[in-house]
Amino acid sequence: MTEVSGKNGKAGRYDAIVVGAGHNGLTAGAYLAKAGLKTLIVEKNDYIGGAAVSRELHEGWTYSNCSYVCSLLRPEVARDLELGRHGLQVIPYEGGATFLNNGDHFGSYAEHNAFRREIQRHSPIDADAYDRYSRYIMRQCRFIRPLLLRTPPDPVSMRPKDLQEMMFLLKRFHDLGAREMADMLRFWTMSVGEFLDEFFESEVLKAHFAGSGIIGTGLGVYSPGTAYVLLHHYMGDVDGSIGAWGFTRGGMGGVSKALSLAFMEAGGEIVTGSGINHFLTENGQVSGVVLDNGDVYEASTVVSNMDVRRTFLEHVEEGELDGDFIKAVKRFKIRGSSGKLNIALDSLPDFPALPPNSILMQGDMHASESLDELERAYDDWKVGKWSEEPYFDMLIPSQIDPTLTHPGKHMMTVFVQYAPYELAGGESWNGPARQAFADTVINKIARHSPGFRDKIVHMEVRTPWDIENEVGLTEGNIFQGELTFDQLLFNRPVPGYAQYRSPIKGLYLCGSSAHPGGGVMAAPGANAAREVLSDMGRAAVGNGVMGRAA
Amino acid sequence: MQYDTIVIGGGHNGLAAATLLAKAGQSVLVLEKGAQPGGAVGVTRFKDGGSVPRYAHSTIALGRQEISDLGLSRHGLTGREAPLSTLLLSDDGRHVYLDGPSVAYADGAAHPDAAGFTALRDRLSRFADKLAPLVAAPPPQLEGGDWREIVGLAGLAFGIRRLGAVDSREFMRVLLSNVYDTVLDEMDDSPLAALLGVDAVLGGRQGPRAPGTVLTLLQRLRNGGNRIVPKGGMATVVDAFAEAASAAGVTIRCKTGVTAILTEDDRATGVETEEGERITCGRVLSSLDPMTTIRLTGIGQFDAEDVRRVRNIRTRGAAAKVNLSLSAMPSFTGVSDKQASGRILTAQGLGDLELTYNAVKYGEMPETPIMEIVLPGRRDAEMGATLSAIVQYVPYDLQGGWTDSAKKTLESKVLDRLEGFAPGLTASVQEAEVLTPVDIETETGAPGGHWHHGELIADQMLMLRPVPGMDRYEMPVSGMYLCGASTHPGGDVTGLPGCNAARQVLKGLKKRAAA
C-alpha cells in the first residue's frame, strides 16, 4: 500500500497546486517542487497513484489493480527525478503467449532467435517477414520517441516558437527521405489489421501482435489509425531495451511511490481523502481550489491531472468558459472500452499448451487467435455489449515479483477488451452484469487452463463504470481520451489548447488528455510542468526534458 | 502503324487522357476490350425495352476545368446540369427530402436538424473546396518537388489559414476524423444524419466509424457535392468522352483486348493484342489497375518491393448493383413523383450504416442492405419503368462464393427492403439483374469490383495512391503510365485521374525537350 497522509490542512497558500495524484500529477508536482515552488498535490482518494497503484484488496495479496505493466515511463523523467534512488525497480519479462483453440500456442520470446524459431513453427514465410516488420516498427519508434517530451506546436500560430517547432518537425520528417516519409504517412493512417496483413500470413501471429493496436481504444483491429496505437505500445523501453515491458517491483504503485518520494524530498506536500469541488477563478485567472470537504487552498497556478472533460465540465463554473471551448471539450472522445479482473490464486494455474516451467508464462498471455475474432469482439462493443469472445492481456507478475503475495500463491491481472461504458438497454454495471462479464472472461481462460476456477481465492472485477468511479477516469478510459488522429498532437485535447494551457489563465492540464496521451509515460506531466515554469519565467528542471517550452 | 501513345482501356479516364494528349498534337490510339467504350458507364437493356444505367447511375458534377480542357460541353456535358434531389426513406414513414438548399420532411414539415445539418454540410463543403486544388493536380511530392509545386502547396496552406483561426483548426481536426462522430457531434442519429455517412462510404469498404472517412467525404463534396445525371442519361457521359476524344483526333478501337505490354531495354515500346497484332508506340498509358498492368508487362520487369506494394493495395469491393425492370413505375409510400426523381437512400442512420458494414468484414451478406436508388424513367421516360440500385455492403469475397443461389438471396434481400417502402414492387418485377462485385470485376476489369480500383481511404490517397513511387502516374518502366481510377484522386466519374496523368506526361516531355 502506498498511502501517504498529508497534513490534512484546512487552508493554505501555495505557489502551485496539482489536482490529482496520478502518476502525471505526481510528475508535474515533482518537477515544480524541484524548481523551488511551494507545491501541494490534492487527491480525492485516500491513497495516491490514480491508476498506477498497488493495493492490498485481499489479505496477503497486493494487486496492481489498474495499470499493470511498465515500459512507457520516459527514461528522461526517471533520470531527472532519480526514481531509481527512490526505489523504482522494473523487472523485464521475457515471454508471452497466445493460446489456440486446438491446444497449441504461439510463443513470444524476447530472445530473437528463439522467437524466430517459434514463428517458423507457425509459418516459415512469416519468420523472414518478422525481421522486416521489426525494422519497420523500430524506424517508426526512432522517429516518435524524441517527440514525446516536446510540446506540440500550434500550426495556426505565427509565434516564433510555434513556427520554429513546426520547422523542426517538418525537417525531421523530411530528413527521412521520400520512401520513408510515404511509409510513415501510411503507417500513421492504416489499421493495425491491414498493416499486419501486409507482412504476415499466420492468423495467430497477427492476432498476437494486433492486441497492442486496440488496447484501451474504442476502435477495432480494422479501424484506420490503430497501427499508430500499436506503436504506442512499442515505443517504451526497460533499461534501454526498446519495446521491452516489465513489472514494477511491488506492483505499479511502485511508480507512484517513487514519484511521490521525489516530490516530497523536494518539499512538496500531498493531501489525500478529498477531491476538488471547484476551481477558484477571478477575472479569467485561477486563484485556487475548493475541496469537497470545504478546505480552500490558494495558488495562482493550478495544474489538473484530471481529464479534460472532468476538469472543465465538472469543476469550472460554466460562465467562466466560452461556448466554443465547452463544445470542443464535450466533443473530445473519451470512450470506455476495457475492463479488468484482478485475481488472487491459490497456486500457479496450468496451461497445458505451454511446455512445463515455460518462460512464456511469465509474460502477457492471450487467447484470441485471429483478427476476425478480435474484430467481432469490437462489433459487440459497438452495440453496447461486452465481447462474447473478449481479447485479454493476462499476466501473473507474482512469478517474478515475490513481494506481491505469499510463497506459492499468485496474483493475476487480466486486462479485458472490449467492455462498453454504457450497457445496451440501460442495464447497470452495478448489478448482475458485472459478474456475468467476469464469467465470460473466466470461462475463456478456463478453456485453456483446466481447473482455473478452483484456484481463485478472491477476485476484483472492474468494469469501465467502476474505473470511472474509483479512479476518476471518464468512462474508465485508460488513455483519458481516444488516441485517434483527430485527438493527437496539436489536436489533443482541444485544437488551440494543446500546449497544456487552458482558456483560464494559470490553469493547466497535465494528464493523459494532453499530448502525447496515455500509458504510464509521465510525459504529459513533465511537459506541463515545463510550460508552467516557462510561463513563470523559470528555468526548466533536469537535463532529460529537452523539448522547448512553447 | 506507329502511334505516339497507346491508351489501354476506353473507360472515361482512358478517353480523357487520350483526348488531352491528342489535343497536344500526339497521335493516340485507345484500345478497348469491350464492344464499345465506356468502362463502368454502360447501359443494361431489358427485354421489354426499358433500360437502366448498368453500373454508375449518377456522377458527381464534373469540374469546369475538365469540361473545358476536354471540350465536353460540345458533346452534351455542359457542367450546368441541375443537381439531383435526395430522398431519405425512413422506416417510420417520416421521409426526408433535400432539394438544393432545402432540407425538410417529405410532407413539407420542418426537420428539427435541418439547420444543424446545413451548417455542417456547408462547413465541410468549404473545407472540400480548400482541398480541391489537390485533387485536380498530381499529388504533391514528398521530396524534390519543383518550385511551382511548393508555391502551390504554400498557397494551399495559406488558403486553409484564411478560413480563420477557428475554422482552420477545425479543418485540421476533422480532416482525418470519422464521419460518424463528425456528424453525430452536431445532431441525433437519423436518416438525415446518415446522408453524409453514405456519401463518405458508398462504393467503398469502410464503415462510417472508420477514421479517415471525413477525408473521403471531402473529396466528394467538391463543387457543393452535387450529383448529376446529364440530359439524355448516363450514356451521354460516355458518349461525350468518346466523342470529345474522336473530335481531338484519337483513334478508338473496340473489341481489342491487350495481352501484353511490350518493352525493350526497360522501356515500353508497344502492345500486343488478343489477335496477336503488335502495335508500336512511344509510350503506353494504362487505365487498368497497377497489378494487371504489371502482369501485362511481365512481373520480372519490376522491382520485387514495388510488386509487393502493388499486391498490398486493398481493392476488395463492397457494392453490388441491382437493376430491375418493372411492369409499372414503383410508388414509394408518402412520396411524390418529383421527390422520387433524384437519388433515394435507405440508410436509417449512421448506426444502421455501421452495423450493416459489420457483415462485409467477414465475407457475409448484410441482413438489410443499404441502397442508393435511382428511377431513371422519372427523368427520362424512354428508359421506362426501371429501378437502379447500388447495394451496400456486399462482399466481393462472399463466403461460399457468388453462386446463383447466393445472387438470388441478395436479390430477395433487396426486394424485401424495397417492398417495405414501395408495397407491390416485388410483384411488379419482370426482370432482375444482380451484378455482384465479382461480376463488376469480370465485366469492367475493376479489381475486386471496386469502384475506385482501390479503397479510397487516407492510407491509399494522395501520394500514397496507388503506391508510393507510382503516385505521379509514372511506372518504374520508362514510357509507361497509369491513368485509371487506381491513381490519384481515385474513382467516381470525374476524368481527373486521366487528365492528371496526361498533364504529367506532357510535363515530362516539355522537361525533356528543354533539357
GROMACS .gro file of C-alpha atoms in nm, chain A residues 52-267:
model
  216
   52ALA     CA    1  -0.081   0.342  -1.106
   53VAL     CA    2  -0.147   0.179  -0.772
   54SER     CA    3  -0.072  -0.129  -0.569
   55ARG     CA    4  -0.348  -0.215  -0.329
   56GLU     CA    5  -0.399  -0.497  -0.085
   57LEU     CA    6  -0.762  -0.574  -0.162
   58HIS     CA    7  -0.745  -0.925  -0.023
   59GLU     CA    8  -0.538  -1.009   0.279
   60GLY     CA    9  -0.191  -1.112   0.177
   61TRP     CA   10  -0.228  -1.020  -0.189
   62THR     CA   11  -0.111  -0.694  -0.343
   63TYR     CA   12  -0.287  -0.607  -0.667
   64SER     CA   13  -0.172  -0.376  -0.944
   65ASN     CA   14  -0.540  -0.333  -0.984
   66CYS     CA   15  -0.544  -0.074  -1.261
   67SER     CA   16  -0.242  -0.027  -1.486
   68TYR     CA   17  -0.032  -0.339  -1.460
   69VAL     CA   18   0.287  -0.332  -1.665
   70CYS     CA   19   0.558  -0.080  -1.723
   71SER     CA   20   0.756   0.022  -2.030
   72LEU     CA   21   0.649   0.362  -2.147
   73LEU     CA   22   0.773   0.557  -1.846
   74ARG     CA   23   1.008   0.810  -2.005
   75PRO     CA   24   1.366   0.735  -1.906
   76GLU     CA   25   1.438   1.110  -1.908
   77VAL     CA   26   1.181   1.158  -1.632
   78ALA     CA   27   1.319   0.866  -1.434
   79ARG     CA   28   1.664   1.026  -1.453
   80ASP     CA   29   1.552   1.381  -1.374
   81LEU     CA   30   1.355   1.270  -1.071
   82GLU     CA   31   1.601   0.999  -0.969
   83LEU     CA   32   1.327   0.743  -0.947
   84GLY     CA   33   1.578   0.461  -0.909
   85ARG     CA   34   1.713   0.614  -0.592
   86HIS     CA   35   1.353   0.646  -0.475
   87GLY     CA   36   1.301   0.275  -0.508
   88LEU     CA   37   1.164   0.224  -0.858
   89GLN     CA   38   1.264  -0.112  -0.993
   90VAL     CA   39   1.132  -0.253  -1.321
   91ILE     CA   40   1.184  -0.621  -1.393
   92PRO     CA   41   1.154  -0.711  -1.761
   93TYR     CA   42   0.964  -1.021  -1.857
   94GLU     CA   43   1.086  -1.234  -2.139
   95GLY     CA   44   0.796  -1.416  -2.288
   96GLY     CA   45   0.433  -1.414  -2.376
   97ALA     CA   46   0.187  -1.643  -2.549
   98THR     CA   47  -0.137  -1.670  -2.737
   99PHE     CA   48  -0.335  -1.987  -2.677
  100LEU     CA   49  -0.505  -2.156  -2.968
  101ASN     CA   50  -0.829  -2.344  -2.950
  102ASN     CA   51  -0.662  -2.653  -3.095
  103GLY     CA   52  -0.440  -2.685  -2.788
  104ASP     CA   53  -0.133  -2.532  -2.950
  105HIS     CA   54   0.012  -2.194  -2.865
  106PHE     CA   55   0.209  -1.914  -3.020
  107GLY     CA   56   0.500  -1.813  -2.803
  108SER     CA   57   0.657  -1.472  -2.797
  109TYR     CA   58   1.019  -1.473  -2.680
  110ALA     CA   59   1.223  -1.163  -2.601
  111GLU     CA   60   1.526  -1.356  -2.728
  112HIS     CA   61   1.538  -1.300  -3.103
  113ASN     CA   62   1.648  -1.644  -3.223
  114ALA     CA   63   1.402  -1.827  -3.002
  115PHE     CA   64   1.125  -1.603  -3.132
  116ARG     CA   65   1.223  -1.663  -3.493
  117ARG     CA   66   1.220  -2.038  -3.437
  118GLU     CA   67   0.873  -2.012  -3.286
  119ILE     CA   68   0.740  -1.804  -3.575
  120GLN     CA   69   0.894  -2.054  -3.814
  121ARG     CA   70   0.698  -2.330  -3.645
  122HIS     CA   71   0.377  -2.147  -3.748
  123SER     CA   72   0.491  -2.007  -4.081
  124PRO     CA   73   0.839  -2.010  -4.236
  125ILE     CA   74   0.749  -1.711  -4.455
  126ASP     CA   75   0.649  -1.508  -4.152
  127ALA     CA   76   0.983  -1.570  -3.985
  128ASP     CA   77   1.152  -1.377  -4.265
  129ALA     CA   78   0.879  -1.116  -4.267
  130TYR     CA   79   0.927  -1.065  -3.895
  131ASP     CA   80   1.272  -0.916  -3.940
  132ARG     CA   81   1.134  -0.674  -4.195
  133TYR     CA   82   0.848  -0.593  -3.960
  134SER     CA   83   1.080  -0.529  -3.664
  135ARG     CA   84   1.297  -0.295  -3.866
  136TYR     CA   85   0.990  -0.108  -3.982
  137ILE     CA   86   0.849  -0.067  -3.632
  138MET     CA   87   1.188   0.036  -3.497
  139ARG     CA   88   1.215   0.310  -3.758
  140GLN     CA   89   0.877   0.447  -3.653
  141CYS     CA   90   0.980   0.431  -3.287
  142ARG     CA   91   1.302   0.614  -3.351
  143PHE     CA   92   1.107   0.890  -3.516
  144ILE     CA   93   0.846   0.933  -3.250
  145ARG     CA   94   1.030   0.879  -2.922
  146PRO     CA   95   1.202   1.218  -2.912
  147LEU     CA   96   0.868   1.390  -2.983
  148LEU     CA   97   0.704   1.261  -2.667
  149LEU     CA   98   0.871   1.515  -2.445
  150ARG     CA   99   0.812   1.810  -2.674
  151THR     CA  100   0.518   2.044  -2.667
  152PRO     CA  101   0.320   2.019  -2.991
  153PRO     CA  102   0.333   2.339  -3.196
  154ASP     CA  103   0.016   2.526  -3.284
  155PRO     CA  104   0.006   2.508  -3.664
  156VAL     CA  105  -0.219   2.813  -3.681
  157SER     CA  106   0.002   3.033  -3.467
  158MET     CA  107   0.259   3.269  -3.609
  159ARG     CA  108   0.459   3.293  -3.288
  160PRO     CA  109   0.830   3.228  -3.343
  161LYS     CA  110   0.830   2.936  -3.101
  162ASP     CA  111   0.548   2.760  -3.283
  163LEU     CA  112   0.697   2.827  -3.625
  164GLN     CA  113   1.033   2.705  -3.505
  165GLU     CA  114   0.882   2.385  -3.367
  166MET     CA  115   0.680   2.331  -3.686
  167MET     CA  116   1.001   2.368  -3.887
  168PHE     CA  117   1.175   2.127  -3.653
  169LEU     CA  118   0.906   1.865  -3.707
  170LEU     CA  119   0.886   1.918  -4.082
  171LYS     CA  120   1.261   1.898  -4.116
  172ARG     CA  121   1.278   1.585  -3.906
  173PHE     CA  122   1.008   1.433  -4.124
  174HIS     CA  123   1.167   1.548  -4.448
  175ASP     CA  124   1.504   1.410  -4.344
  176LEU     CA  125   1.356   1.062  -4.365
  177GLY     CA  126   1.363   1.069  -4.744
  178ALA     CA  127   1.076   1.016  -4.986
  179ARG     CA  128   1.019   0.646  -4.937
  180GLU     CA  129   1.032   0.657  -4.557
  181MET     CA  130   0.807   0.961  -4.548
  182ALA     CA  131   0.550   0.775  -4.753
  183ASP     CA  132   0.583   0.470  -4.530
  184MET     CA  133   0.532   0.683  -4.224
  185LEU     CA  134   0.223   0.853  -4.365
  186ARG     CA  135   0.078   0.512  -4.440
  187PHE     CA  136   0.168   0.378  -4.101
  188TRP     CA  137   0.001   0.666  -3.921
  189THR     CA  138  -0.323   0.624  -4.112
  190MET     CA  139  -0.354   0.246  -4.150
  191SER     CA  140  -0.539  -0.009  -3.945
  192VAL     CA  141  -0.329  -0.250  -3.745
  193GLY     CA  142  -0.506  -0.542  -3.913
  194GLU     CA  143  -0.426  -0.427  -4.265
  195PHE     CA  144  -0.075  -0.335  -4.160
  196LEU     CA  145  -0.013  -0.685  -4.025
  197ASP     CA  146  -0.188  -0.844  -4.324
  198GLU     CA  147   0.080  -0.687  -4.542
  199PHE     CA  148   0.357  -0.861  -4.352
  200PHE     CA  149   0.227  -1.190  -4.225
  201GLU     CA  150   0.016  -1.487  -4.323
  202SER     CA  151  -0.024  -1.661  -3.988
  203GLU     CA  152  -0.351  -1.562  -3.825
  204VAL     CA  153  -0.239  -1.627  -3.470
  205LEU     CA  154   0.076  -1.424  -3.513
  206LYS     CA  155  -0.128  -1.133  -3.646
  207ALA     CA  156  -0.375  -1.165  -3.362
  208HIS     CA  157  -0.089  -1.176  -3.112
  209PHE     CA  158   0.059  -0.851  -3.240
  210ALA     CA  159  -0.271  -0.676  -3.311
  211GLY     CA  160  -0.379  -0.666  -2.948
  212SER     CA  161  -0.144  -0.374  -2.886
  213GLY     CA  162  -0.325  -0.175  -3.153
  214ILE     CA  163  -0.661  -0.183  -2.978
  215ILE     CA  164  -0.589  -0.194  -2.605
  216GLY     CA  165  -0.776   0.087  -2.437
  217THR     CA  166  -0.934   0.223  -2.753
  218GLY     CA  167  -1.283   0.237  -2.899
  219LEU     CA  168  -1.152   0.104  -3.229
  220GLY     CA  169  -1.128  -0.235  -3.392
  221VAL     CA  170  -0.825  -0.402  -3.549
  222TYR     CA  171  -0.954  -0.293  -3.889
  223SER     CA  172  -1.012   0.071  -3.791
  224PRO     CA  173  -0.772   0.308  -3.965
  225GLY     CA  174  -0.529   0.466  -3.720
  226THR     CA  175  -0.482   0.161  -3.500
  227ALA     CA  176  -0.138   0.089  -3.643
  228TYR     CA  177  -0.029   0.402  -3.462
  229VAL     CA  178  -0.179   0.276  -3.137
  230LEU     CA  179   0.036  -0.033  -3.184
  231LEU     CA  180   0.335   0.199  -3.180
  232HIS     CA  181   0.209   0.341  -2.855
  233HIS     CA  182   0.294   0.004  -2.708
  234TYR     CA  183   0.631  -0.036  -2.874
  235MET     CA  184   0.791   0.297  -2.805
  236GLY     CA  185   0.874   0.226  -2.444
  237ASP     CA  186   1.172   0.051  -2.301
  238VAL     CA  187   1.304  -0.119  -1.992
  239ASP     CA  188   1.660  -0.018  -1.908
  240GLY     CA  189   1.727   0.094  -2.262
  241SER     CA  190   1.586  -0.217  -2.427
  242ILE     CA  191   1.334  -0.058  -2.661
  243GLY     CA  192   0.998  -0.225  -2.689
  244ALA     CA  193   1.053  -0.432  -2.374
  245TRP     CA  194   0.794  -0.445  -2.098
  246GLY     CA  195   0.836  -0.524  -1.734
  247PHE     CA  196   0.679  -0.542  -1.392
  248THR     CA  197   0.732  -0.276  -1.133
  249ARG     CA  198   0.855  -0.443  -0.817
  250GLY     CA  199   0.581  -0.423  -0.560
  251GLY     CA  200   0.321  -0.352  -0.826
  252MET     CA  201   0.250  -0.042  -1.032
  253GLY     CA  202   0.213   0.158  -0.713
  254GLY     CA  203   0.591   0.146  -0.709
  255VAL     CA  204   0.597   0.409  -0.983
  256SER     CA  205   0.370   0.640  -0.787
  257LYS     CA  206   0.556   0.579  -0.467
  258ALA     CA  207   0.892   0.669  -0.620
  259LEU     CA  208   0.742   0.980  -0.780
  260SER     CA  209   0.584   1.087  -0.451
  261LEU     CA  210   0.912   1.039  -0.267
  262ALA     CA  211   1.089   1.256  -0.524
  263PHE     CA  212   0.813   1.514  -0.483
  264MET     CA  213   0.823   1.517  -0.104
  265GLU     CA  214   1.201   1.521  -0.093
  266ALA     CA  215   1.182   1.844  -0.290
  267GLY     CA  216   0.949   1.986  -0.026
   0.00000   0.00000   0.00000
